[in-house]
Amino acid sequence: MTLMLEAKSIEKTYGSGDQRFYALRNIDVGVKKGEFVAIMGASGSGKSTLLNVLSGLDKPTKGEVWIAGHNLAAASDAELTKIRSENIGFIFQFFNLIPVLTAEENVSLPVLLSRKDQTKAKKKAKKLLDLVGIGHLAGTRPANMSGGQQQRVAIARALMTEPKIILADEPTGSLDSKTSKDILEILRYFCDNLNHSMIMVTHDANVASYAHRIVFMEDGQLVNELILKDRHLDRRQIIIEITNRIEGITA
């Protein structure tokens, strides 16, 4: 099956000689079309650094990151900007919406910045807002929306350019449990039914339980993996298994 993203032999170091610190070491990971992958680890395990490298926001010291035929590790800054805008969608913990723009305008922004047809962009934005369940808020600004509604806008925005891969950094970290469940079900729906590919960083076993596959990090390395797709476990059983894996790593 085609990989939407593939990282090969990734290392990220800081300093040199005796002072060299490995933030990432010997990372190999890929994401298939339609796959939802969660990256788990304690604070300082390297998961956020890995997400930054996979997104092209940071370059590895060694290794390659391939998206849509492009090696991000070898691309110039100008090339990276173009590759990211065309192939990667981002979902952040704190939404990162522009306060003075409406929901529809926030969603349209990635396409409008590329100077494409504004009328088509607005129609597509409205369809995406309908898809995430808040089409009725198209003309509303972020200050007048709940956290869950703002995150739905952010999800729609991430899908606007039809990216090859969506990268989500603690996407439910600032939401209550009920709203988090709603957001995670939307993300899983997009992977299962619309064939989107996603990598999500989280420290929360409940959040990770919505993924098809979980990779566990410790001290900058991938140390374990749990495949959940097609295992027909209920949510409680999945969370117990994730917790057991985490305890096995930290023991």
Tab-separated table of N, CA and C in Angstrom, residues 90-92 95 149-159:
chain	number	residue	atom	x	y	z
A	90	PHE	N	-2.501	20.991	9.070
A	90	PHE	CA	-2.118	21.070	10.481
A	90	PHE	C	-3.336	21.310	11.364
A	91	ILE	N	-3.386	20.586	12.495
A	91	ILE	CA	-4.397	20.828	13.527
A	91	ILE	C	-3.647	21.032	14.840
A	92	PHE	N	-3.897	22.171	15.493
A	92	PHE	CA	-3.147	22.539	16.690
A	92	PHE	C	-4.019	22.435	17.941
A	95	PHE	N	-6.024	25.767	18.328
A	95	PHE	CA	-6.836	26.138	17.167
A	95	PHE	C	-6.124	27.046	16.161
A	149	GLN	N	-16.225	24.027	18.799
A	149	GLN	CA	-16.587	24.602	17.502
A	149	GLN	C	-15.358	25.176	16.800
A	150	GLN	N	-14.490	25.824	17.570
A	150	GLN	CA	-13.265	26.365	16.972
A	150	GLN	C	-12.372	25.248	16.428
A	151	GLN	N	-12.294	24.131	17.153
A	151	GLN	CA	-11.467	23.034	16.666
A	151	GLN	C	-12.068	22.409	15.414
A	152	ARG	N	-13.376	22.393	15.300
A	152	ARG	CA	-14.009	21.913	14.068
A	152	ARG	C	-13.644	22.814	12.890
A	153	VAL	N	-13.607	24.116	13.137
A	153	VAL	CA	-13.162	25.051	12.094
A	153	VAL	C	-11.723	24.724	11.694
A	154	ALA	N	-10.874	24.473	12.692
A	154	ALA	CA	-9.468	24.162	12.423
A	154	ALA	C	-9.323	22.870	11.619
A	155	ILE	N	-10.168	21.884	11.905
A	155	ILE	CA	-10.139	20.628	11.145
A	155	ILE	C	-10.544	20.884	9.698
A	156	ALA	N	-11.607	21.648	9.507
A	156	ALA	CA	-12.047	21.984	8.146
A	156	ALA	C	-10.944	22.722	7.396
A	157	ARG	N	-10.273	23.648	8.076
A	157	ARG	CA	-9.169	24.388	7.448
A	157	ARG	C	-8.042	23.441	7.024
A	158	ALA	N	-7.733	22.454	7.873
A	158	ALA	CA	-6.662	21.508	7.561
A	158	ALA	C	-6.974	20.692	6.315
A	159	LEU	N	-8.262	20.490	6.032
A	159	LEU	CA	-8.681	19.686	4.882
A	159	LEU	C	-8.831	20.505	3.606
